[in-house]
Coordinates of C-alpha atoms in Angstrom, one line a residue:
X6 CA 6.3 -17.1 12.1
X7 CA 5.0 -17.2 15.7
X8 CA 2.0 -19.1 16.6
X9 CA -1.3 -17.3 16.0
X10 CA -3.8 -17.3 18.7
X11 CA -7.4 -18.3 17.3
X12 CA -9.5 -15.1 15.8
X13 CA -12.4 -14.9 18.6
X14 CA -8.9 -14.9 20.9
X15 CA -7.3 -12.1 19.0
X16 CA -10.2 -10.1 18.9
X17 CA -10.8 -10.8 22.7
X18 CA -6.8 -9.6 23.7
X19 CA -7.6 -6.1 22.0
X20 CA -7.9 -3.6 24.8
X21 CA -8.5 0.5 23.6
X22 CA -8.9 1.9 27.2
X23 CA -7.1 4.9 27.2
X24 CA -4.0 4.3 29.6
X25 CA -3.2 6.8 33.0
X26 CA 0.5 7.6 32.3
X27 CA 1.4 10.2 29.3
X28 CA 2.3 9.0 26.5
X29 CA 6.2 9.3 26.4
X30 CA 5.8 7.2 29.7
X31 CA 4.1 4.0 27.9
X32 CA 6.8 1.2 27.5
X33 CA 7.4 0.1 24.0
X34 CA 8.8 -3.7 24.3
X35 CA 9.5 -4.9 20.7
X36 CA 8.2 -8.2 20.3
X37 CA 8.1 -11.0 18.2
X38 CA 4.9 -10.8 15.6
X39 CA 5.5 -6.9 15.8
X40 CA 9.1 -6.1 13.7
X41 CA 10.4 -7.3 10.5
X42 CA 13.4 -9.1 9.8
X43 CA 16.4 -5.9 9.3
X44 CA 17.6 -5.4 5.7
X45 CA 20.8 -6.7 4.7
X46 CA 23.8 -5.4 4.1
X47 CA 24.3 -6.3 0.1
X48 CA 20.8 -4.7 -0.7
X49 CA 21.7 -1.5 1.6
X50 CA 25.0 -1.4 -0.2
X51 CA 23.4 -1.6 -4.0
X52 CA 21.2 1.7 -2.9
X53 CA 24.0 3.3 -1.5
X54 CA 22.7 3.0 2.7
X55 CA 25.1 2.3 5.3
X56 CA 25.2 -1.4 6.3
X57 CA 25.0 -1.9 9.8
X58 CA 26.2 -5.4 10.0
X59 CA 23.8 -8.6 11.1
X60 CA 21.6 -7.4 14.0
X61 CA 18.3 -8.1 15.4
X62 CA 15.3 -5.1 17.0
X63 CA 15.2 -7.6 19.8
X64 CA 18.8 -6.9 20.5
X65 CA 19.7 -5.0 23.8
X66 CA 22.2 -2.9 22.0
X67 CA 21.9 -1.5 18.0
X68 CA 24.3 -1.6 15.4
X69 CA 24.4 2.6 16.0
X70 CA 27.5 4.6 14.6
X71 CA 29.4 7.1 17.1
X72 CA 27.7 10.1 15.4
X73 CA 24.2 8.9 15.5
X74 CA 23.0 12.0 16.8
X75 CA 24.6 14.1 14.4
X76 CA 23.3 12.1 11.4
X77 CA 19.8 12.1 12.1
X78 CA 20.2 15.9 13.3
X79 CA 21.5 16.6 10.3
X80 CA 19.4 15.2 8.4
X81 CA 16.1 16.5 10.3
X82 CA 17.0 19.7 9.4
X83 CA 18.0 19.2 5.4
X84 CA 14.2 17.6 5.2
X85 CA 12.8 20.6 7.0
X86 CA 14.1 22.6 4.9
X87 CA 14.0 21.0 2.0
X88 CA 10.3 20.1 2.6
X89 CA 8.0 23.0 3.7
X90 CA 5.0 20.6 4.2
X91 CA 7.3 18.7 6.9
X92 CA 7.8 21.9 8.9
X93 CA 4.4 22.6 8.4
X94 CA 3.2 19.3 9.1
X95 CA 5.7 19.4 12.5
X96 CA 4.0 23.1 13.3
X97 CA 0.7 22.7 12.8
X98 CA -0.7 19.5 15.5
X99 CA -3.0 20.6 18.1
X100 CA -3.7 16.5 19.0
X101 CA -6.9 17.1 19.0
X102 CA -7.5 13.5 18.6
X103 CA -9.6 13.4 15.5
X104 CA -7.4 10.6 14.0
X105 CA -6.4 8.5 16.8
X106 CA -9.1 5.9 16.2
X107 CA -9.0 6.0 12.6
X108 CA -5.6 4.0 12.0
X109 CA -6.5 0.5 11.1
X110 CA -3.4 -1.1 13.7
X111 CA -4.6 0.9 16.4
X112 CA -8.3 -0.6 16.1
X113 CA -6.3 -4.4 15.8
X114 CA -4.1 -3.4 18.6
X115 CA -5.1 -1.2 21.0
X116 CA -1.5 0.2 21.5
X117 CA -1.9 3.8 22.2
X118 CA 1.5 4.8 20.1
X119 CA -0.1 4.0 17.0
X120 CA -2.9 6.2 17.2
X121 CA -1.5 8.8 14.2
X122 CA -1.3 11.5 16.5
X123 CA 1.4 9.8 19.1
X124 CA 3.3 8.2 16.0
X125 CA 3.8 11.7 14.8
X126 CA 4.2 12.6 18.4
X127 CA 7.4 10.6 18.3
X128 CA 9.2 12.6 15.7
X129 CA 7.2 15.7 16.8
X130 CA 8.8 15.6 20.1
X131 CA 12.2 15.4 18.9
X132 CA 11.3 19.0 16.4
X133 CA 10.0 20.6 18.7
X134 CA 12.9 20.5 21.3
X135 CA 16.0 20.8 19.0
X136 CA 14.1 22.9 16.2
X137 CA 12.2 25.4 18.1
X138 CA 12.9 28.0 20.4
X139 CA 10.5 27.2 23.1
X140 CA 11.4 23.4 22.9
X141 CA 15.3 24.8 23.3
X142 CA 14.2 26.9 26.6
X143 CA 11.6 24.9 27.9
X144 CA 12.4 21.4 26.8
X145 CA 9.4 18.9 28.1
X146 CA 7.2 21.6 29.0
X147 CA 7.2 22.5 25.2
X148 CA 6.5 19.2 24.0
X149 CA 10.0 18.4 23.3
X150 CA 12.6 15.4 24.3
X151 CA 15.9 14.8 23.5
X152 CA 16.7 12.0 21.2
X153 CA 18.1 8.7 22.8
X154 CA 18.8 5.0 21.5
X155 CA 15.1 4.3 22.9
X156 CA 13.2 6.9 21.1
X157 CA 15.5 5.2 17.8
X158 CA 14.0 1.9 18.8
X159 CA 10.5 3.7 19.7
X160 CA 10.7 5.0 15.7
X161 CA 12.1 2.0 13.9
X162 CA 8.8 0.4 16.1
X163 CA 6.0 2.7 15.3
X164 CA 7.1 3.9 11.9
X165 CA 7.4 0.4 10.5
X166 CA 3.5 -0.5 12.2
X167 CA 2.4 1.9 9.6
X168 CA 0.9 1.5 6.5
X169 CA 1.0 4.8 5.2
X170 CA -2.5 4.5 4.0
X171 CA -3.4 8.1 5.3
X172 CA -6.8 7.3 6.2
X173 CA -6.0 9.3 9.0
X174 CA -5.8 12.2 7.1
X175 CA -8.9 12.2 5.6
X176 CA -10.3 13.1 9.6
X177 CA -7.6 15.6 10.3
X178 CA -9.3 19.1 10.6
X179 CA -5.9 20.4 9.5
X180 CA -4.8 18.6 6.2
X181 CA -1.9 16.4 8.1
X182 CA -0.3 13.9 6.1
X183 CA 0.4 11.4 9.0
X184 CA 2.0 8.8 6.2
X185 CA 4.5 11.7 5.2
X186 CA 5.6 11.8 8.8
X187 CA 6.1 8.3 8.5
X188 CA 8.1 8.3 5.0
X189 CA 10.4 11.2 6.7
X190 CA 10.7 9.1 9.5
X191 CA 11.9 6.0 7.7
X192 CA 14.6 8.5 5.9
X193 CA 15.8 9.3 9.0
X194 CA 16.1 5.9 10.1
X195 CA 17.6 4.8 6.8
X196 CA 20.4 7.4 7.3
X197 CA 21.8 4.8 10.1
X198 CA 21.3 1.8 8.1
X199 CA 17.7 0.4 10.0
X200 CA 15.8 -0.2 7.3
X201 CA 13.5 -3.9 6.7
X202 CA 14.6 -6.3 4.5
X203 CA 10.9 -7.1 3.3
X204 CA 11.3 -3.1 1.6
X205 CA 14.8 -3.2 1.0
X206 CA 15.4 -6.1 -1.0
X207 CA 12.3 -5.4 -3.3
X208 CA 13.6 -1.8 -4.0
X209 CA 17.8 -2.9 -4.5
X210 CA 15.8 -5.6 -7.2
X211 CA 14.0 -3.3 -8.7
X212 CA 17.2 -0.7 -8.9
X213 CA 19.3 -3.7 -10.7
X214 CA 16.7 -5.6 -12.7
X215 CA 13.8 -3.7 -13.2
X216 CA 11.4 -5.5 -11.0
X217 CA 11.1 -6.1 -7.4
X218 CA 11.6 -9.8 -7.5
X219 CA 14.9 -10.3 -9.3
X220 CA 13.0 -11.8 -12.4
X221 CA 15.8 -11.5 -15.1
X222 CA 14.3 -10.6 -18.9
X223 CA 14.3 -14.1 -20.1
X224 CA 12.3 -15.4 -17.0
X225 CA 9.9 -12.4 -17.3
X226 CA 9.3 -13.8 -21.2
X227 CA 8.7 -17.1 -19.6
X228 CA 6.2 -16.6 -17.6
X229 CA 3.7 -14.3 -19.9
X230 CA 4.2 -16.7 -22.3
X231 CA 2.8 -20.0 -19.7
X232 CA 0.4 -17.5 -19.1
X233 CA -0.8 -17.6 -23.0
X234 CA -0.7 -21.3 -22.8
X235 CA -3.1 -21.4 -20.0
X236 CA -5.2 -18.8 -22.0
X237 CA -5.2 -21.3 -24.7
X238 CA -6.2 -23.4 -23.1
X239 CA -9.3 -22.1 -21.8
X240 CA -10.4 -20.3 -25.1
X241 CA -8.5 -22.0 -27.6
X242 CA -7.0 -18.8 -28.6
X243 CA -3.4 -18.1 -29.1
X244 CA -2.1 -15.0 -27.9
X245 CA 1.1 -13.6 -28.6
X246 CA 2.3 -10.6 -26.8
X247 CA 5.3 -8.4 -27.6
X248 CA 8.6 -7.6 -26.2
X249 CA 11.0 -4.5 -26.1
X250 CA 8.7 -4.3 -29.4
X251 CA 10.3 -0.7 -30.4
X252 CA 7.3 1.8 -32.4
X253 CA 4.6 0.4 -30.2
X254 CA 1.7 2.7 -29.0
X255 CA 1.4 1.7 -25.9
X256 CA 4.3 0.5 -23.4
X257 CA 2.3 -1.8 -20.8
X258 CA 3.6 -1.7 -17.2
X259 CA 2.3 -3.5 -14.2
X260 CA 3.3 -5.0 -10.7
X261 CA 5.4 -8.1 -10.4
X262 CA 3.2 -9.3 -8.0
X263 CA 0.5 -10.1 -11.1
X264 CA 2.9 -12.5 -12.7
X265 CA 4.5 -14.4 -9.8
X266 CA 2.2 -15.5 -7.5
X267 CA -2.0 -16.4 -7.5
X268 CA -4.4 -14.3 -7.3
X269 CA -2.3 -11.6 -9.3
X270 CA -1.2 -14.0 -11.8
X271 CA -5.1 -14.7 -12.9
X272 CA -5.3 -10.7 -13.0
X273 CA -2.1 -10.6 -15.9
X274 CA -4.2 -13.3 -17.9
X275 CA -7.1 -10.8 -17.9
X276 CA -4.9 -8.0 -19.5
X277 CA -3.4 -10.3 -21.5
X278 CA -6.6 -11.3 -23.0
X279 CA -8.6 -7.7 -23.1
X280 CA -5.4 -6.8 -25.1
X281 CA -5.9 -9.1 -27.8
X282 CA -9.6 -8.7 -28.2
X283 CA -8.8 -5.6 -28.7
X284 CA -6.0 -5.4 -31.3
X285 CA -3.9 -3.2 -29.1
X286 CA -1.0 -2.1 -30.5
X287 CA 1.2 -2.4 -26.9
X288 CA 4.1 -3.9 -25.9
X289 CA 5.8 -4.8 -22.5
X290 CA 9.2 -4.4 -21.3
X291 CA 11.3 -6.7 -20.0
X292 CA 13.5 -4.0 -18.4
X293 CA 10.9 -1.9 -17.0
X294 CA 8.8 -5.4 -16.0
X295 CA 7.5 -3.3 -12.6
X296 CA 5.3 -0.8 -12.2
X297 CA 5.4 -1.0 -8.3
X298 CA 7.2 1.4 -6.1
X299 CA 9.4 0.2 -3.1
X300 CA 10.9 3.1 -2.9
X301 CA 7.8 5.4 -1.7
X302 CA 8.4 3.4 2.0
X303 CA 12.5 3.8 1.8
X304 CA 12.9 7.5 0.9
X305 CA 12.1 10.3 -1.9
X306 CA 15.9 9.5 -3.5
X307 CA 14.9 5.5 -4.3
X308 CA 11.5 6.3 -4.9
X309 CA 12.9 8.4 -7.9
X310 CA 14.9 6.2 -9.7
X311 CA 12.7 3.6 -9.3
X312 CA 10.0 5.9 -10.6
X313 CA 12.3 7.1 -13.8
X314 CA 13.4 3.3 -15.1
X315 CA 9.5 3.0 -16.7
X316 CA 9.5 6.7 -18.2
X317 CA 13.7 6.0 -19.6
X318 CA 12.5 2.6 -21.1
X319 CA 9.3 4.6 -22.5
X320 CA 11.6 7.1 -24.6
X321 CA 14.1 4.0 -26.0
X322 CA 11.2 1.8 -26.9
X323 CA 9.4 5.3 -28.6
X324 CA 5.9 4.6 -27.2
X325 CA 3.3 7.1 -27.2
X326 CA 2.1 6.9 -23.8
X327 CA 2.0 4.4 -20.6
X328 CA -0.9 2.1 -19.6
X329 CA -0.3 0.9 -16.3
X330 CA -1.7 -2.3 -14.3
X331 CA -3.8 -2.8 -11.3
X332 CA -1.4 -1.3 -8.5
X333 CA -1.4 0.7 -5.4
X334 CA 1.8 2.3 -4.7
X335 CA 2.8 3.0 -8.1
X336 CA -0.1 5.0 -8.9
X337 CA 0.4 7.5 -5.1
X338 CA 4.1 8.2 -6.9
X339 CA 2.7 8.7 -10.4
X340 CA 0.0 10.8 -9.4
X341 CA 1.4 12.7 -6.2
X342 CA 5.3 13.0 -7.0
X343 CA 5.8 12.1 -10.4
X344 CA 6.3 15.8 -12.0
X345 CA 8.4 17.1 -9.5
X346 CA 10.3 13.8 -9.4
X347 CA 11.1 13.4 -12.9
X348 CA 8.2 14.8 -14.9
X349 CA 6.7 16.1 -16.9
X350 CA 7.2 13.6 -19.7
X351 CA 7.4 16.2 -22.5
X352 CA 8.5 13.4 -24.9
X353 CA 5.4 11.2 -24.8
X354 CA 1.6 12.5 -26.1
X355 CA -1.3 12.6 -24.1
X356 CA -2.8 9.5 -23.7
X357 CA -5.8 8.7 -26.4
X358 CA -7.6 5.4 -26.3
X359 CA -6.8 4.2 -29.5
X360 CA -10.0 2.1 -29.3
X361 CA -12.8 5.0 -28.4
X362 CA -11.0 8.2 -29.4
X363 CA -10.8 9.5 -25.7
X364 CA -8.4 11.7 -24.6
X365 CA -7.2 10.9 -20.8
X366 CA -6.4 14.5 -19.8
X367 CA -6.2 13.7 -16.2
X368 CA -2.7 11.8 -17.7
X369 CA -1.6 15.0 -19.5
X370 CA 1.8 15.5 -17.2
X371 CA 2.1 11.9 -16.3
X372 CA 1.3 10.2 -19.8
X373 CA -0.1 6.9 -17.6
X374 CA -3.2 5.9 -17.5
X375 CA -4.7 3.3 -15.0
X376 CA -6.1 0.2 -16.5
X377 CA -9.6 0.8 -15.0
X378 CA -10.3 3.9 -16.1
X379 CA -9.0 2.5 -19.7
X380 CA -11.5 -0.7 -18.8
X381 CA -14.2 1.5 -18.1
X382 CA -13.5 3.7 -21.2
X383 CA -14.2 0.6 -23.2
X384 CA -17.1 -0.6 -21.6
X385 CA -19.1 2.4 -21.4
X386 CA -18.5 3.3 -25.4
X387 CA -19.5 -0.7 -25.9
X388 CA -16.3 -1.6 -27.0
X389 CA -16.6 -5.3 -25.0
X390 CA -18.7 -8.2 -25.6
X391 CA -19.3 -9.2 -22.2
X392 CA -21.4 -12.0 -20.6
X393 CA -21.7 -11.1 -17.0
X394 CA -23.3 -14.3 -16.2
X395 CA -19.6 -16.3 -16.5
X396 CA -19.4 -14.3 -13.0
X397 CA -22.6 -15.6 -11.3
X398 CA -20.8 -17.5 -9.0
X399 CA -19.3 -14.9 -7.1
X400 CA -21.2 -12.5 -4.9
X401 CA -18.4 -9.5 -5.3
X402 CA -17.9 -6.8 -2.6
X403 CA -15.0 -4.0 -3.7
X404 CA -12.0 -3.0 -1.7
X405 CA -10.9 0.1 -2.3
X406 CA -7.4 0.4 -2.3
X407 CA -5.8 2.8 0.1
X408 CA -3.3 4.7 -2.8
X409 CA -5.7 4.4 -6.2
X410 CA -8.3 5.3 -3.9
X411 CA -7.0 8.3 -1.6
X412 CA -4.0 9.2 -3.3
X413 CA -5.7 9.8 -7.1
X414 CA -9.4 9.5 -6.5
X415 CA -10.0 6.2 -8.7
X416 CA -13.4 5.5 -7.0
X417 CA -15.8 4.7 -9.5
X418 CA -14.5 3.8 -12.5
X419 CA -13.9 0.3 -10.6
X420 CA -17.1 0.3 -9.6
X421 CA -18.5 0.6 -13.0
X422 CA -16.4 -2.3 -14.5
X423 CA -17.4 -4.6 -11.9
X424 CA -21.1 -3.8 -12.3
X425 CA -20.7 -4.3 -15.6
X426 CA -18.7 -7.8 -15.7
X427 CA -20.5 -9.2 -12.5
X428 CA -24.9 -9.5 -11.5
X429 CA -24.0 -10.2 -8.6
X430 CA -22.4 -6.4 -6.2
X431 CA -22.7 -5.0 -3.0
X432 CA -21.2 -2.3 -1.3
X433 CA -19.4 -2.5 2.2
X434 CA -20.6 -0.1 5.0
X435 CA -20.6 3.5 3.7
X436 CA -17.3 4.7 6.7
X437 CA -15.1 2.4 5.6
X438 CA -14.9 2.6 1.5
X439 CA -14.2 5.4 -1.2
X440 CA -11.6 8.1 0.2
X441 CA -12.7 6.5 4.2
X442 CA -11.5 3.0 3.1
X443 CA -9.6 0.6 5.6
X444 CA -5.8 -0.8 4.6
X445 CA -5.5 -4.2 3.9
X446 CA -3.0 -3.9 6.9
X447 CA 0.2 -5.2 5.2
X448 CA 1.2 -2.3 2.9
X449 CA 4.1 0.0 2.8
X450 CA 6.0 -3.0 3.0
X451 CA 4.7 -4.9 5.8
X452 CA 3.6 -8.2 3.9
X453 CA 6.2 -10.3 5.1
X454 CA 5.7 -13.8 7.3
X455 CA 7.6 -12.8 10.3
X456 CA 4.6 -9.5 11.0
X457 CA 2.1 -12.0 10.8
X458 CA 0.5 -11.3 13.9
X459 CA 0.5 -7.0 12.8
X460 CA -0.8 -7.7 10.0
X461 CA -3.8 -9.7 10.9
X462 CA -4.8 -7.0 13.6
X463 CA -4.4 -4.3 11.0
X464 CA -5.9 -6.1 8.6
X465 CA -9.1 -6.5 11.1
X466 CA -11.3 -3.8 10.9
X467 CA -11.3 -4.4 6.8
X468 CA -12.2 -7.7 7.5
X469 CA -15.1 -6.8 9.9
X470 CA -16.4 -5.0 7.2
X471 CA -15.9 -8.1 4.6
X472 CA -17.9 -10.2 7.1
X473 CA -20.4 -7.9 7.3
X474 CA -21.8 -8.1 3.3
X475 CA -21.0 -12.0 3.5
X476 CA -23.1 -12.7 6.6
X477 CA -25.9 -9.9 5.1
X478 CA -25.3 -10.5 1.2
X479 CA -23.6 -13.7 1.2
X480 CA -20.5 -12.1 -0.5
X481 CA -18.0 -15.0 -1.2
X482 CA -15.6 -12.4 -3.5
X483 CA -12.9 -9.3 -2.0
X484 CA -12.2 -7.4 -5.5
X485 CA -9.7 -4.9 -6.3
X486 CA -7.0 -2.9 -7.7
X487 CA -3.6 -3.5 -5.9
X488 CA -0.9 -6.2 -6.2
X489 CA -0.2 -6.0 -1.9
X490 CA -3.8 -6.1 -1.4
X491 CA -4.0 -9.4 -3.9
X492 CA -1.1 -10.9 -1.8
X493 CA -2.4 -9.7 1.7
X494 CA -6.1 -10.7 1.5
X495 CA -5.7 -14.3 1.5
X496 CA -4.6 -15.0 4.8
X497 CA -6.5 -12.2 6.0
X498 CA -10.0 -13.9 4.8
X499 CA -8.3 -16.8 5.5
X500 CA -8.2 -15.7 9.0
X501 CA -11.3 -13.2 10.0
X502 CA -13.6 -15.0 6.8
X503 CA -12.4 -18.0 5.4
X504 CA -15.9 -18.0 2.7
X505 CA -14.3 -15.1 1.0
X506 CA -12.0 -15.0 -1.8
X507 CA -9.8 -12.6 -3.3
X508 CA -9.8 -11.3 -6.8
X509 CA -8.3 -8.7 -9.6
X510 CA -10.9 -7.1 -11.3
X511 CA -9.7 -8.1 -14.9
X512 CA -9.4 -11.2 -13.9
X513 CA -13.4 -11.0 -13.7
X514 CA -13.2 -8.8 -17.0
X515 CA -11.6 -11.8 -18.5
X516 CA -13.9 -14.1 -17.5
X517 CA -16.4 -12.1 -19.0
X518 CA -15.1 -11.3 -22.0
X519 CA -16.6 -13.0 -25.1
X520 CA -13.8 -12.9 -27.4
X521 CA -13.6 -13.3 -31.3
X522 CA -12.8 -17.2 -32.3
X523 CA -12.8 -18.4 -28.7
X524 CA -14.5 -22.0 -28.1
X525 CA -17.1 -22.9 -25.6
X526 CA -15.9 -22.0 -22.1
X527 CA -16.9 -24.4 -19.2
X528 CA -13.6 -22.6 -16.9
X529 CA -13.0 -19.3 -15.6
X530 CA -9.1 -18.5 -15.4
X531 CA -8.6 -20.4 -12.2
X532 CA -9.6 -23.6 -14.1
X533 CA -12.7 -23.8 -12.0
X534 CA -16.5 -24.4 -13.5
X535 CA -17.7 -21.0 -15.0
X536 CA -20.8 -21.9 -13.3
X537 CA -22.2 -23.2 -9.8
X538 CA -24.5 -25.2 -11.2
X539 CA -22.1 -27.3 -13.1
X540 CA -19.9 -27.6 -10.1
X541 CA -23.1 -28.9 -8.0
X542 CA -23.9 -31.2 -11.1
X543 CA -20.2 -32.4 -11.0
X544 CA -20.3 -33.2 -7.2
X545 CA -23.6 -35.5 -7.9

């Protein structure tokens, strides 16, 4: 990882004056801090991409096949057809500039390519002069330019400094899906083999193993169960949760990132404990052990059979429906591509709360419900014993997460669980939450070490808004739903504002949670004092 320059310094280097020369005239140098590390070969090879051979983006010369220009021809014209939204998306810009200051790494970076409209320019430029007739005739004066090595570099660039948050979208007068331009994009680029390794390594995992890190079953095992010991632990209770359990109720699926690495791992111990003070009859797969979604940043092929491994494990197993963990991605492919992708799933019920007798019929196609909307289910039919206090250490804030948030309108049931497992909430400024929130600035694939510098700037205008409510409210707690967010927040706070933690909500549900036969509490999950005042008491 390069060197980072202090924060007031960062902040200081961003410059958004609007530059003289057009557009297709601005220099693109691809620098260190700015590209990921290229996939490899093996994990191409396993999803069936050509492999281009050890390379580098700062080389002078790519790892291009003769045809180049063919293939991605070729294969701009099977999406346009095969996508009507692309042609219409590709037709319908009149860069009237109402998202070019919304995108999160333009505010961090000031580059004037990744204001949405010039990122879709990119691709834009290339339809409009080999796809239309005016762009054939006219060329330049159209909008169009031919495709070259540069304007490959210019894409592999700008389409991997995207997040494909789409908070752009939510300004555009016209509907645009800026992040779809992107996704088609990275197919096109994944046709010659230029993929990242930080995306394509998670999705060949996921393809071969059923999770994104390469966890075999028997490790999977391992780790819920040191997470029971730790529950123990703290509550003296001993949990013990089921396997491939065949006749279940519920199949439970959730990100790998909640059982590898903290905070996400005090986020599985909440489930794990709601679960059993509950009774629920539920089960969890070591197959299917990932309910995130690599493939929605590769291409629509991978994003499918990723997508189908939780529904084919949910038919052997005979479950009646899917409950699904605190994730981003996962729930934009569920809830914007599942049915066409592989749904409906005829051979599950519609979910019902076992618990309070609801029927989830926003989940009728997809059988999944999202954990929070089960949480809140619970809480607001007074299905929990809860003790908010446990939580009056933390002064919480809520992130909302770009896909939960924009791609399936899960805004307030969070909320509501929050406010009622914590005394202590407050809201960030009104433009940058609900369907207007800011990315974390490392998603779609971009939370690797090497785009540490990207990710920091992207992550920025979040973090303004995270100092805000601590230097107002003194809000020492970033909540919310997403694995990526969980694993990018940390060096983000660390960075912009180092008071501020980073949490799951369930892992505040848990802390809450009175539970049947439990002993006296004096920890939270972390191992840390339930209470400030013992903590203070402890220092003296």
């Amino acid at each position: 990882m390069e060197e980072l320059p202090k924060p007031d310094e960062m902040y200081e280097s961003i410059d958004h004056t609007p530059p003289e020369e057009e557009w297709e005239k601005i220099e693109s140098p691809i620098k260190r801090g700015r590209y990921a590390y290229p996939a490899k070969d093996k994990n191409l090879a396993i999803m069936e991409f050509p492999t281009p051979g050890e390379w580098s983006p700062a080389d002078e010369e790519w790892p291009l096949p003769d045809n180049w220009q063919q293939i991605i021809h070729e294969g701009f014209k099977e999406r346009l057809e095969k996508y009507r939204s692309l042609k219409i998306f590709m037709d319908t810009c009149v860069r009237c500039g109402a998202c070019a200051d919304k995108c999160h790494y333009f505010i961090g970076t000031g580059d004037p390519k990744n204001m949405p409209v010039v990122r879709a320019e990119l691709l834009r430029s290339i339809y409009r002069n080999d796809f239309t007739t005016a762009g054939k005739i006219l060329g330049k004066i159209a909008g169009g330019r031919k495709l070259t090595k540069e304007v490959i570099k210019e894409w592999f660039a700008y389409f991997y400094q995207c997040s494909e948050c789409r908070r752009c979208s939510v300004f555009c007068p016209y509907g645009i899906d800026t992040a779809e331009v992107t996704m088609m994009g990275r197919e096109l680029l994944n046709l010659l083999g230029l993929n990242i390794n930080w995306i394509m390594e998670p999705v060949a995992n996921c393809f071969r193993t059923g999770n994104h890190l390469g966890i075999q079953p028997h490790a999977f095992k391992e780790m819920v169960e040191f997470f029971c010991d730790d529950i123990e632990e703290i509550t003296g209770l001993k949990l013990n949760p089921s396997f491939n359990r065949k006749g279940a109720e519920i199949l439970f699926i959730t990100p790998s990132g909640d059982y590898f690495a903290d905070p996400g791992t005090y986020t599985f111990m909440g489930y794990l404990m709601l679960f059993e003070a509950l009774g629920l009859d539920y089960t969890l797969s070591t197959y299917a052990s990932e309910g995130g979604n690599f493939g929605l940043f590769t291409s629509s092929d991978a994003m499918k059979k990723l997508n189908s491994k939780m529904y084919a494990e949910a038919k052997r197993l005979g479950v009646k429906w899917i409950l699904g963990g605190e994730c981003g991605h996962m729930w934009r492919v569920i809830n914007q591509y599942m049915d066409t992708m592989n749904g409906p799933a005829d051979f599950l019920e519609v979910p019902k709360s076992p618990i309070t007798g609801t029927v989830f019929d926003n989940a009728k196609s997809t059988k999944m419900v999202h954990i929070t909307e089960f949480t809140a289910d619970l809480i607001r039919h007074n299905k929990l014993k809860l003790d908010p206090s446990r939580n009056d250490k933390f002064k919480v804030t809520y992130h909302d997460s770009c896909n939960p948030a924009r791609a399936m309108g899960l805004l307030e049931e969070p909320r509501y669980v929050i406010k009622n497992v914590c005394n202590y909430f407050y809201e960030m400024p009104e433009n940058t939450i609900r369907e207007k929130t800011f990315c974390c600035g490392s998603g779609s694939g971009l939370n690797t070490e090497e785009v540490m510098d990207l990710r920091l700037r992207g992550g920025l205008p979040r973090a303004n808004a995270v100092k805000h409510v601590h230097d107002k409210y003194g809000v020492n707690m970033l909540a919310c739903i997403c694995a990526i967010d969980r694993a990018a927040f940390p060096p983000l706070m660390e960075y912009w504002v180092p008071e501020v933690g980073t949490t799951g909500i369930h892992e505040l549900v848990a802390n809450a949670l009175i539970m049947d036969g439990e002993k006296e509490r004096t920890t939270d999950l972390r191992f840390e004092s339930l209470k400030e005042e013992e903590d203070e008491a402890d220092e003296g």
